[in-house]
Amino acid sequence: MIWKIAPRMRCDIQAFSGLNFSGRRSLVEIHPVGGRQGAEIEPGDLGSVGIVADPGTRVLLRTSELDDGWEERPWRCILVDEKHCYRLKDGRTAVRVPDLDWLDEPDARRCDPDFQASFLPVDTLEEGMASGEWTFGRPGTLRGRVRVIVVDRVDRPYQD
């Protein structure tokens, strides 16, 4: 897995190999001083994900390792914002994605196979950011195929 993390980020990512937060669990903690601690996440370890982060955090899951042309392959952007998150008991903001390939509410504990809908399909990251949605991307099979995770802030995008 390739990680691209903007400076001064704080984020916890819980990855699960199965749907609905089941299967093998991997926890990665990203600290503002530049450290990433926890398990190595392999592509097969991503079937569902929980993200705990400050509002304004953006997590981008890409199936392509290419720096150019990655938007032509399946990808998904998940935003933690005040309108589309829930609060943990300690006050931190979080979102849940019980199935990387389908849209559920940001606080869903399980996906509902009877009401599956795709997240907002967009051609570019900029188009998705302008939509005002909390999650968007290029639909396709993401489960088990994510190769790059980008963690940055909406107001401070990651720069290579």
PDB file of N, CA and C in Angstrom, residues 44-143:
ATOM      1  N   GLY A  44      -6.213  -6.468   0.081  1.00  0.00           N
ATOM      2  CA  GLY A  44      -7.272  -7.375   0.499  1.00  0.00           C
ATOM      3  C   GLY A  44      -7.865  -7.063   1.860  1.00  0.00           C
ATOM      4  N   ASP A  45      -7.236  -6.142   2.583  1.00  0.00           N
ATOM      5  CA  ASP A  45      -7.718  -5.760   3.911  1.00  0.00           C
ATOM      6  C   ASP A  45      -8.763  -4.658   3.865  1.00  0.00           C
ATOM      7  N   LEU A  46      -9.124  -4.190   2.680  1.00  0.00           N
ATOM      8  CA  LEU A  46     -10.062  -3.075   2.584  1.00  0.00           C
ATOM      9  C   LEU A  46     -11.366  -3.502   1.934  1.00  0.00           C
ATOM     10  N   GLY A  47     -12.353  -3.809   2.767  1.00  0.00           N
ATOM     11  CA  GLY A  47     -13.700  -4.084   2.301  1.00  0.00           C
ATOM     12  C   GLY A  47     -14.675  -3.082   2.894  1.00  0.00           C
ATOM     13  N   SER A  48     -14.354  -2.632   4.113  1.00  0.00           N
ATOM     14  CA  SER A  48     -15.110  -1.585   4.788  1.00  0.00           C
ATOM     15  C   SER A  48     -14.122  -0.796   5.638  1.00  0.00           C
ATOM     16  N   VAL A  49     -14.497   0.430   5.984  1.00  0.00           N
ATOM     17  CA  VAL A  49     -13.558   1.308   6.672  1.00  0.00           C
ATOM     18  C   VAL A  49     -14.300   2.268   7.592  1.00  0.00           C
ATOM     19  N   GLY A  50     -13.664   2.569   8.713  1.00  0.00           N
ATOM     20  CA  GLY A  50     -14.120   3.607   9.628  1.00  0.00           C
ATOM     21  C   GLY A  50     -13.019   4.647   9.742  1.00  0.00           C
ATOM     22  N   ILE A  51     -13.389   5.914   9.693  1.00  0.00           N
ATOM     23  CA  ILE A  51     -12.408   6.996   9.727  1.00  0.00           C
ATOM     24  C   ILE A  51     -12.768   7.946  10.859  1.00  0.00           C
ATOM     25  N   VAL A  52     -11.807   8.209  11.728  1.00  0.00           N
ATOM     26  CA  VAL A  52     -11.971   9.183  12.814  1.00  0.00           C
ATOM     27  C   VAL A  52     -10.967  10.291  12.537  1.00  0.00           C
ATOM     28  N   ALA A  53     -11.479  11.498  12.348  1.00  0.00           N
ATOM     29  CA  ALA A  53     -10.594  12.611  11.985  1.00  0.00           C
ATOM     30  C   ALA A  53     -11.298  13.934  12.260  1.00  0.00           C
ATOM     31  N   ASP A  54     -10.520  14.991  12.214  1.00  0.00           N
ATOM     32  CA  ASP A  54     -11.080  16.331  12.364  1.00  0.00           C
ATOM     33  C   ASP A  54     -11.898  16.693  11.134  1.00  0.00           C
ATOM     34  N   PRO A  55     -12.918  17.540  11.306  1.00  0.00           N
ATOM     35  CA  PRO A  55     -13.663  18.015  10.140  1.00  0.00           C
ATOM     36  C   PRO A  55     -12.717  18.686   9.148  1.00  0.00           C
ATOM     37  N   GLY A  56     -12.968  18.443   7.873  1.00  0.00           N
ATOM     38  CA  GLY A  56     -12.107  18.975   6.823  1.00  0.00           C
ATOM     39  C   GLY A  56     -11.094  17.966   6.320  1.00  0.00           C
ATOM     40  N   THR A  57     -11.057  16.788   6.940  1.00  0.00           N
ATOM     41  CA  THR A  57     -10.136  15.744   6.501  1.00  0.00           C
ATOM     42  C   THR A  57     -10.718  15.022   5.294  1.00  0.00           C
ATOM     43  N   ARG A  58      -9.842  14.698   4.358  1.00  0.00           N
ATOM     44  CA  ARG A  58     -10.242  14.001   3.139  1.00  0.00           C
ATOM     45  C   ARG A  58      -9.392  12.738   3.011  1.00  0.00           C
ATOM     46  N   VAL A  59     -10.052  11.601   2.784  1.00  0.00           N
ATOM     47  CA  VAL A  59      -9.351  10.336   2.564  1.00  0.00           C
ATOM     48  C   VAL A  59      -9.714   9.860   1.165  1.00  0.00           C
ATOM     49  N   LEU A  60      -8.704   9.660   0.350  1.00  0.00           N
ATOM     50  CA  LEU A  60      -8.885   9.262  -1.036  1.00  0.00           C
ATOM     51  C   LEU A  60      -8.352   7.845  -1.206  1.00  0.00           C
ATOM     52  N   LEU A  61      -9.221   6.943  -1.680  1.00  0.00           N
ATOM     53  CA  LEU A  61      -8.858   5.547  -1.912  1.00  0.00           C
ATOM     54  C   LEU A  61      -8.760   5.334  -3.414  1.00  0.00           C
ATOM     55  N   ARG A  62      -7.555   5.019  -3.895  1.00  0.00           N
ATOM     56  CA  ARG A  62      -7.319   4.889  -5.337  1.00  0.00           C
ATOM     57  C   ARG A  62      -6.917   3.460  -5.681  1.00  0.00           C
ATOM     58  N   THR A  63      -7.394   2.964  -6.801  1.00  0.00           N
ATOM     59  CA  THR A  63      -6.998   1.632  -7.261  1.00  0.00           C
ATOM     60  C   THR A  63      -5.790   1.690  -8.182  1.00  0.00           C
ATOM     61  N   SER A  64      -5.358   2.871  -8.549  1.00  0.00           N
ATOM     62  CA  SER A  64      -4.222   3.036  -9.460  1.00  0.00           C
ATOM     63  C   SER A  64      -3.054   3.680  -8.731  1.00  0.00           C
ATOM     64  N   GLU A  65      -1.857   3.163  -8.962  1.00  0.00           N
ATOM     65  CA  GLU A  65      -0.651   3.742  -8.395  1.00  0.00           C
ATOM     66  C   GLU A  65      -0.096   4.886  -9.241  1.00  0.00           C
ATOM     67  N   LEU A  66      -0.673   5.093 -10.420  1.00  0.00           N
ATOM     68  CA  LEU A  66      -0.203   6.141 -11.319  1.00  0.00           C
ATOM     69  C   LEU A  66      -0.512   7.523 -10.757  1.00  0.00           C
ATOM     70  N   ASP A  67       0.419   8.458 -10.940  1.00  0.00           N
ATOM     71  CA  ASP A  67       0.161   9.832 -10.524  1.00  0.00           C
ATOM     72  C   ASP A  67      -0.688  10.563 -11.557  1.00  0.00           C
ATOM     73  N   ASP A  68      -0.569  10.177 -12.819  1.00  0.00           N
ATOM     74  CA  ASP A  68      -1.398  10.740 -13.882  1.00  0.00           C
ATOM     75  C   ASP A  68      -2.339   9.652 -14.374  1.00  0.00           C
ATOM     76  N   GLY A  69      -3.589   9.992 -14.537  1.00  0.00           N
ATOM     77  CA  GLY A  69      -4.547   9.036 -15.065  1.00  0.00           C
ATOM     78  C   GLY A  69      -5.248   8.179 -14.027  1.00  0.00           C
ATOM     79  N   TRP A  70      -4.985   8.398 -12.740  1.00  0.00           N
ATOM     80  CA  TRP A  70      -5.633   7.577 -11.716  1.00  0.00           C
ATOM     81  C   TRP A  70      -7.139   7.812 -11.675  1.00  0.00           C
ATOM     82  N   GLU A  71      -7.596   8.980 -12.089  1.00  0.00           N
ATOM     83  CA  GLU A  71      -9.029   9.276 -12.055  1.00  0.00           C
ATOM     84  C   GLU A  71      -9.812   8.494 -13.108  1.00  0.00           C
ATOM     85  N   GLU A  72      -9.120   7.838 -14.021  1.00  0.00           N
ATOM     86  CA  GLU A  72      -9.783   7.031 -15.040  1.00  0.00           C
ATOM     87  C   GLU A  72     -10.088   5.615 -14.546  1.00  0.00           C
ATOM     88  N   ARG A  73      -9.580   5.268 -13.381  1.00  0.00           N
ATOM     89  CA  ARG A  73      -9.831   3.961 -12.771  1.00  0.00           C
ATOM     90  C   ARG A  73     -10.697   4.163 -11.525  1.00  0.00           C
ATOM     91  N   PRO A  74     -11.276   3.104 -10.960  1.00  0.00           N
ATOM     92  CA  PRO A  74     -12.129   3.284  -9.776  1.00  0.00           C
ATOM     93  C   PRO A  74     -11.383   3.955  -8.619  1.00  0.00           C
ATOM     94  N   TRP A  75     -12.068   4.881  -7.959  1.00  0.00           N
ATOM     95  CA  TRP A  75     -11.542   5.568  -6.789  1.00  0.00           C
ATOM     96  C   TRP A  75     -12.719   6.117  -5.989  1.00  0.00           C
ATOM     97  N   ARG A  76     -12.447   6.430  -4.747  1.00  0.00           N
ATOM     98  CA  ARG A  76     -13.490   7.004  -3.892  1.00  0.00           C
ATOM     99  C   ARG A  76     -12.865   7.991  -2.928  1.00  0.00           C
ATOM    100  N   CYS A  77     -13.522   9.130  -2.780  1.00  0.00           N
ATOM    101  CA  CYS A  77     -13.107  10.165  -1.837  1.00  0.00           C
ATOM    102  C   CYS A  77     -14.129  10.191  -0.696  1.00  0.00           C
ATOM    103  N   ILE A  78     -13.624  10.221   0.533  1.00  0.00           N
ATOM    104  CA  ILE A  78     -14.478  10.268   1.716  1.00  0.00           C
ATOM    105  C   ILE A  78     -14.089  11.509   2.505  1.00  0.00           C
ATOM    106  N   LEU A  79     -15.071  12.389   2.750  1.00  0.00           N
ATOM    107  CA  LEU A  79     -14.830  13.619   3.497  1.00  0.00           C
ATOM    108  C   LEU A  79     -15.418  13.507   4.895  1.00  0.00           C
ATOM    109  N   VAL A  80     -14.670  13.966   5.860  1.00  0.00           N
ATOM    110  CA  VAL A  80     -15.203  14.097   7.217  1.00  0.00           C
ATOM    111  C   VAL A  80     -15.553  15.570   7.367  1.00  0.00           C
ATOM    112  N   ASP A  81     -16.841  15.867   7.416  1.00  0.00           N
ATOM    113  CA  ASP A  81     -17.263  17.254   7.602  1.00  0.00           C
ATOM    114  C   ASP A  81     -18.391  17.310   8.622  1.00  0.00           C
ATOM    115  N   GLU A  82     -18.674  18.502   9.107  1.00  0.00           N
ATOM    116  CA  GLU A  82     -19.664  18.674  10.180  1.00  0.00           C
ATOM    117  C   GLU A  82     -21.058  18.205   9.784  1.00  0.00           C
ATOM    118  N   LYS A  83     -21.431  18.354   8.522  1.00  0.00           N
ATOM    119  CA  LYS A  83     -22.781  17.993   8.082  1.00  0.00           C
ATOM    120  C   LYS A  83     -22.974  16.493   7.918  1.00  0.00           C
ATOM    121  N   HIS A  84     -21.898  15.770   7.591  1.00  0.00           N
ATOM    122  CA  HIS A  84     -22.022  14.362   7.232  1.00  0.00           C
ATOM    123  C   HIS A  84     -21.139  13.469   8.087  1.00  0.00           C
ATOM    124  N   CYS A  85     -21.174  13.649   9.381  1.00  0.00           N
ATOM    125  CA  CYS A  85     -20.392  12.787  10.254  1.00  0.00           C
ATOM    126  C   CYS A  85     -21.206  12.547  11.528  1.00  0.00           C
ATOM    127  N   TYR A  86     -20.670  11.738  12.371  1.00  0.00           N
ATOM    128  CA  TYR A  86     -21.276  11.551  13.682  1.00  0.00           C
ATOM    129  C   TYR A  86     -20.187  11.754  14.721  1.00  0.00           C
ATOM    130  N   ARG A  87     -20.578  11.921  15.952  1.00  0.00           N
ATOM    131  CA  ARG A  87     -19.617  12.169  17.025  1.00  0.00           C
ATOM    132  C   ARG A  87     -19.463  10.926  17.895  1.00  0.00           C
ATOM    133  N   LEU A  88     -18.218  10.645  18.234  1.00  0.00           N
ATOM    134  CA  LEU A  88     -17.930   9.582  19.191  1.00  0.00           C
ATOM    135  C   LEU A  88     -18.176  10.112  20.597  1.00  0.00           C
ATOM    136  N   LYS A  89     -18.158   9.237  21.577  1.00  0.00           N
ATOM    137  CA  LYS A  89     -18.402   9.658  22.959  1.00  0.00           C
ATOM    138  C   LYS A  89     -17.394  10.691  23.439  1.00  0.00           C
ATOM    139  N   ASP A  90     -16.169  10.634  22.912  1.00  0.00           N
ATOM    140  CA  ASP A  90     -15.146  11.593  23.319  1.00  0.00           C
ATOM    141  C   ASP A  90     -15.199  12.900  22.519  1.00  0.00           C
ATOM    142  N   GLY A  91     -16.195  13.038  21.626  1.00  0.00           N
ATOM    143  CA  GLY A  91     -16.392  14.274  20.876  1.00  0.00           C
ATOM    144  C   GLY A  91     -15.732  14.315  19.508  1.00  0.00           C
ATOM    145  N   ARG A  92     -14.892  13.329  19.181  1.00  0.00           N
ATOM    146  CA  ARG A  92     -14.250  13.326  17.866  1.00  0.00           C
ATOM    147  C   ARG A  92     -15.263  12.986  16.779  1.00  0.00           C
ATOM    148  N   THR A  93     -14.995  13.478  15.562  1.00  0.00           N
ATOM    149  CA  THR A  93     -15.893  13.230  14.438  1.00  0.00           C
ATOM    150  C   THR A  93     -15.425  12.012  13.648  1.00  0.00           C
ATOM    151  N   ALA A  94     -16.412  11.286  13.083  1.00  0.00           N
ATOM    152  CA  ALA A  94     -16.096  10.046  12.383  1.00  0.00           C
ATOM    153  C   ALA A  94     -17.118   9.781  11.286  1.00  0.00           C
ATOM    154  N   VAL A  95     -16.730   8.930  10.348  1.00  0.00           N
ATOM    155  CA  VAL A  95     -17.642   8.402   9.330  1.00  0.00           C
ATOM    156  C   VAL A  95     -17.377   6.902   9.191  1.00  0.00           C
ATOM    157  N   ARG A  96     -18.408   6.185   8.748  1.00  0.00           N
ATOM    158  CA  ARG A  96     -18.278   4.756   8.512  1.00  0.00           C
ATOM    159  C   ARG A  96     -18.661   4.451   7.075  1.00  0.00           C
ATOM    160  N   VAL A  97     -17.948   3.516   6.476  1.00  0.00           N
ATOM    161  CA  VAL A  97     -18.262   3.039   5.135  1.00  0.00           C
ATOM    162  C   VAL A  97     -18.299   1.511   5.210  1.00  0.00           C
ATOM    163  N   PRO A  98     -19.495   0.918   5.392  1.00  0.00           N
ATOM    164  CA  PRO A  98     -19.577  -0.540   5.560  1.00  0.00           C
ATOM    165  C   PRO A  98     -19.318  -1.339   4.284  1.00  0.00           C
ATOM    166  N   ASP A  99     -19.324  -0.689   3.121  1.00  0.00           N
ATOM    167  CA  ASP A  99     -19.021  -1.353   1.858  1.00  0.00           C
ATOM    168  C   ASP A  99     -18.400  -0.311   0.932  1.00  0.00           C
ATOM    169  N   LEU A 100     -17.140  -0.512   0.567  1.00  0.00           N
ATOM    170  CA  LEU A 100     -16.444   0.485  -0.257  1.00  0.00           C
ATOM    171  C   LEU A 100     -17.084   0.701  -1.618  1.00  0.00           C
ATOM    172  N   ASP A 101     -17.836  -0.269  -2.099  1.00  0.00           N
ATOM    173  CA  ASP A 101     -18.397  -0.176  -3.446  1.00  0.00           C
ATOM    174  C   ASP A 101     -19.775   0.468  -3.505  1.00  0.00           C
ATOM    175  N   TRP A 102     -20.406   0.693  -2.349  1.00  0.00           N
ATOM    176  CA  TRP A 102     -21.778   1.217  -2.339  1.00  0.00           C
ATOM    177  C   TRP A 102     -21.918   2.344  -1.337  1.00  0.00           C
ATOM    178  N   LEU A 103     -22.959   3.136  -1.513  1.00  0.00           N
ATOM    179  CA  LEU A 103     -23.244   4.275  -0.641  1.00  0.00           C
ATOM    180  C   LEU A 103     -24.139   3.859   0.513  1.00  0.00           C
ATOM    181  N   ASP A 104     -23.766   4.260   1.697  1.00  0.00           N
ATOM    182  CA  ASP A 104     -24.590   4.121   2.893  1.00  0.00           C
ATOM    183  C   ASP A 104     -24.498   5.439   3.655  1.00  0.00           C
ATOM    184  N   GLU A 105     -25.302   5.588   4.690  1.00  0.00           N
ATOM    185  CA  GLU A 105     -25.233   6.796   5.512  1.00  0.00           C
ATOM    186  C   GLU A 105     -23.871   6.849   6.216  1.00  0.00           C
ATOM    187  N   PRO A 106     -23.364   8.047   6.529  1.00  0.00           N
ATOM    188  CA  PRO A 106     -22.033   8.139   7.134  1.00  0.00           C
ATOM    189  C   PRO A 106     -21.926   7.535   8.537  1.00  0.00           C
ATOM    190  N   ASP A 107     -23.065   7.213   9.153  1.00  0.00           N
ATOM    191  CA  ASP A 107     -23.020   6.566  10.470  1.00  0.00           C
ATOM    192  C   ASP A 107     -23.557   5.130  10.421  1.00  0.00           C
ATOM    193  N   ALA A 108     -23.688   4.559   9.231  1.00  0.00           N
ATOM    194  CA  ALA A 108     -24.243   3.209   9.069  1.00  0.00           C
ATOM    195  C   ALA A 108     -23.320   2.163   9.686  1.00  0.00           C
ATOM    196  N   ARG A 109     -23.924   1.221  10.374  1.00  0.00           N
ATOM    197  CA  ARG A 109     -23.169   0.109  10.951  1.00  0.00           C
ATOM    198  C   ARG A 109     -23.141  -1.088  10.012  1.00  0.00           C
ATOM    199  N   ARG A 110     -24.124  -1.150   9.114  1.00  0.00           N
ATOM    200  CA  ARG A 110     -24.223  -2.244   8.163  1.00  0.00           C
ATOM    201  C   ARG A 110     -24.742  -1.693   6.837  1.00  0.00           C
ATOM    202  N   CYS A 111     -24.357  -2.329   5.751  1.00  0.00           N
ATOM    203  CA  CYS A 111     -24.918  -1.944   4.457  1.00  0.00           C
ATOM    204  C   CYS A 111     -26.259  -2.648   4.292  1.00  0.00           C
ATOM    205  N   ASP A 112     -27.138  -2.041   3.553  1.00  0.00           N
ATOM    206  CA  ASP A 112     -28.464  -2.607   3.325  1.00  0.00           C
ATOM    207  C   ASP A 112     -28.528  -3.094   1.885  1.00  0.00           C
ATOM    208  N   PRO A 113     -28.434  -4.418   1.660  1.00  0.00           N
ATOM    209  CA  PRO A 113     -28.413  -4.930   0.288  1.00  0.00           C
ATOM    210  C   PRO A 113     -29.718  -4.705  -0.472  1.00  0.00           C
ATOM    211  N   ASP A 114     -30.820  -4.423   0.233  1.00  0.00           N
ATOM    212  CA  ASP A 114     -32.091  -4.173  -0.438  1.00  0.00           C
ATOM    213  C   ASP A 114     -32.168  -2.768  -1.024  1.00  0.00           C
ATOM    214  N   PHE A 115     -31.340  -1.866  -0.535  1.00  0.00           N
ATOM    215  CA  PHE A 115     -31.392  -0.477  -0.997  1.00  0.00           C
ATOM    216  C   PHE A 115     -30.008   0.007  -1.420  1.00  0.00           C
ATOM    217  N   GLN A 116     -29.290  -0.801  -2.163  1.00  0.00           N
ATOM    218  CA  GLN A 116     -27.954  -0.407  -2.584  1.00  0.00           C
ATOM    219  C   GLN A 116     -28.024   0.698  -3.632  1.00  0.00           C
ATOM    220  N   ALA A 117     -27.211   1.698  -3.404  1.00  0.00           N
ATOM    221  CA  ALA A 117     -27.093   2.810  -4.350  1.00  0.00           C
ATOM    222  C   ALA A 117     -25.615   3.149  -4.471  1.00  0.00           C
ATOM    223  N   SER A 118     -25.225   3.642  -5.616  1.00  0.00           N
ATOM    224  CA  SER A 118     -23.835   4.022  -5.831  1.00  0.00           C
ATOM    225  C   SER A 118     -23.586   5.400  -5.229  1.00  0.00           C
ATOM    226  N   PHE A 119     -22.343   5.623  -4.802  1.00  0.00           N
ATOM    227  CA  PHE A 119     -21.978   6.969  -4.389  1.00  0.00           C
ATOM    228  C   PHE A 119     -21.944   7.848  -5.636  1.00  0.00           C
ATOM    229  N   LEU A 120     -21.922   9.148  -5.458  1.00  0.00           N
ATOM    230  CA  LEU A 120     -21.981  10.098  -6.564  1.00  0.00           C
ATOM    231  C   LEU A 120     -20.844   9.856  -7.559  1.00  0.00           C
ATOM    232  N   PRO A 121     -21.176   9.522  -8.815  1.00  0.00           N
ATOM    233  CA  PRO A 121     -20.118   9.328  -9.809  1.00  0.00           C
ATOM    234  C   PRO A 121     -19.650  10.668 -10.375  1.00  0.00           C
ATOM    235  N   VAL A 122     -18.344  10.877 -10.364  1.00  0.00           N
ATOM    236  CA  VAL A 122     -17.751  12.086 -10.926  1.00  0.00           C
ATOM    237  C   VAL A 122     -16.533  11.697 -11.760  1.00  0.00           C
ATOM    238  N   ASP A 123     -16.120  12.585 -12.639  1.00  0.00           N
ATOM    239  CA  ASP A 123     -14.962  12.326 -13.492  1.00  0.00           C
ATOM    240  C   ASP A 123     -13.653  12.801 -12.869  1.00  0.00           C
ATOM    241  N   THR A 124     -13.741  13.853 -12.035  1.00  0.00           N
ATOM    242  CA  THR A 124     -12.523  14.403 -11.434  1.00  0.00           C
ATOM    243  C   THR A 124     -12.744  14.681  -9.956  1.00  0.00           C
ATOM    244  N   LEU A 125     -11.662  14.760  -9.222  1.00  0.00           N
ATOM    245  CA  LEU A 125     -11.727  15.086  -7.801  1.00  0.00           C
ATOM    246  C   LEU A 125     -12.322  16.480  -7.599  1.00  0.00           C
ATOM    247  N   GLU A 126     -11.950  17.424  -8.445  1.00  0.00           N
ATOM    248  CA  GLU A 126     -12.466  18.799  -8.333  1.00  0.00           C
ATOM    249  C   GLU A 126     -13.981  18.837  -8.528  1.00  0.00           C
ATOM    250  N   GLU A 127     -14.478  18.065  -9.471  1.00  0.00           N
ATOM    251  CA  GLU A 127     -15.925  17.999  -9.703  1.00  0.00           C
ATOM    252  C   GLU A 127     -16.638  17.463  -8.463  1.00  0.00           C
ATOM    253  N   GLY A 128     -16.076  16.454  -7.847  1.00  0.00           N
ATOM    254  CA  GLY A 128     -16.665  15.895  -6.632  1.00  0.00           C
ATOM    255  C   GLY A 128     -16.631  16.871  -5.468  1.00  0.00           C
ATOM    256  N   MET A 129     -15.515  17.586  -5.322  1.00  0.00           N
ATOM    257  CA  MET A 129     -15.411  18.558  -4.231  1.00  0.00           C
ATOM    258  C   MET A 129     -16.445  19.667  -4.385  1.00  0.00           C
ATOM    259  N   ALA A 130     -16.764  20.027  -5.605  1.00  0.00           N
ATOM    260  CA  ALA A 130     -17.761  21.078  -5.858  1.00  0.00           C
ATOM    261  C   ALA A 130     -19.182  20.586  -5.618  1.00  0.00           C
ATOM    262  N   SER A 131     -19.386  19.279  -5.533  1.00  0.00           N
ATOM    263  CA  SER A 131     -20.738  18.724  -5.406  1.00  0.00           C
ATOM    264  C   SER A 131     -21.357  18.929  -4.027  1.00  0.00           C
ATOM    265  N   GLY A 132     -20.525  19.071  -3.002  1.00  0.00           N
ATOM    266  CA  GLY A 132     -21.039  19.209  -1.648  1.00  0.00           C
ATOM    267  C   GLY A 132     -21.384  17.886  -0.981  1.00  0.00           C
ATOM    268  N   GLU A 133     -21.137  16.775  -1.644  1.00  0.00           N
ATOM    269  CA  GLU A 133     -21.414  15.452  -1.067  1.00  0.00           C
ATOM    270  C   GLU A 133     -20.263  15.025  -0.155  1.00  0.00           C
ATOM    271  N   TRP A 134     -20.526  14.094   0.750  1.00  0.00           N
ATOM    272  CA  TRP A 134     -19.492  13.633   1.673  1.00  0.00           C
ATOM    273  C   TRP A 134     -18.652  12.500   1.086  1.00  0.00           C
ATOM    274  N   THR A 135     -19.163  11.854   0.035  1.00  0.00           N
ATOM    275  CA  THR A 135     -18.392  10.814  -0.632  1.00  0.00           C
ATOM    276  C   THR A 135     -18.765  10.765  -2.109  1.00  0.00           C
ATOM    277  N   PHE A 136     -17.768  10.529  -2.926  1.00  0.00           N
ATOM    278  CA  PHE A 136     -17.959  10.530  -4.378  1.00  0.00           C
ATOM    279  C   PHE A 136     -16.750   9.854  -4.997  1.00  0.00           C
ATOM    280  N   GLY A 137     -16.794   9.643  -6.300  1.00  0.00           N
ATOM    281  CA  GLY A 137     -15.649   9.052  -6.988  1.00  0.00           C
ATOM    282  C   GLY A 137     -16.053   8.411  -8.297  1.00  0.00           C
ATOM    283  N   ARG A 138     -15.209   7.502  -8.768  1.00  0.00           N
ATOM    284  CA  ARG A 138     -15.495   6.742  -9.987  1.00  0.00           C
ATOM    285  C   ARG A 138     -15.884   5.342  -9.546  1.00  0.00           C
ATOM    286  N   PRO A 139     -17.177   4.997  -9.696  1.00  0.00           N
ATOM    287  CA  PRO A 139     -17.626   3.670  -9.257  1.00  0.00           C
ATOM    288  C   PRO A 139     -16.905   2.550 -10.000  1.00  0.00           C
ATOM    289  N   GLY A 140     -16.828   1.452  -9.354  1.00  0.00           N
ATOM    290  CA  GLY A 140     -16.163   0.255  -9.852  1.00  0.00           C
ATOM    291  C   GLY A 140     -15.806  -0.592  -8.645  1.00  0.00           C
ATOM    292  N   THR A 141     -15.130  -1.663  -8.847  1.00  0.00           N
ATOM    293  CA  THR A 141     -14.764  -2.520  -7.725  1.00  0.00           C
ATOM    294  C   THR A 141     -13.570  -1.935  -6.983  1.00  0.00           C
ATOM    295  N   LEU A 142     -13.833  -1.488  -5.758  1.00  0.00           N
ATOM    296  CA  LEU A 142     -12.775  -0.978  -4.889  1.00  0.00           C
ATOM    297  C   LEU A 142     -12.348  -2.031  -3.865  1.00  0.00           C
ATOM    298  N   ARG A 143     -13.314  -2.821  -3.413  1.00  0.00           N
ATOM    299  CA  ARG A 143     -13.041  -3.836  -2.398  1.00  0.00           C
ATOM    300  C   ARG A 143     -11.890  -4.734  -2.840  1.00  0.00           C
TER     301      ARG A 143
END
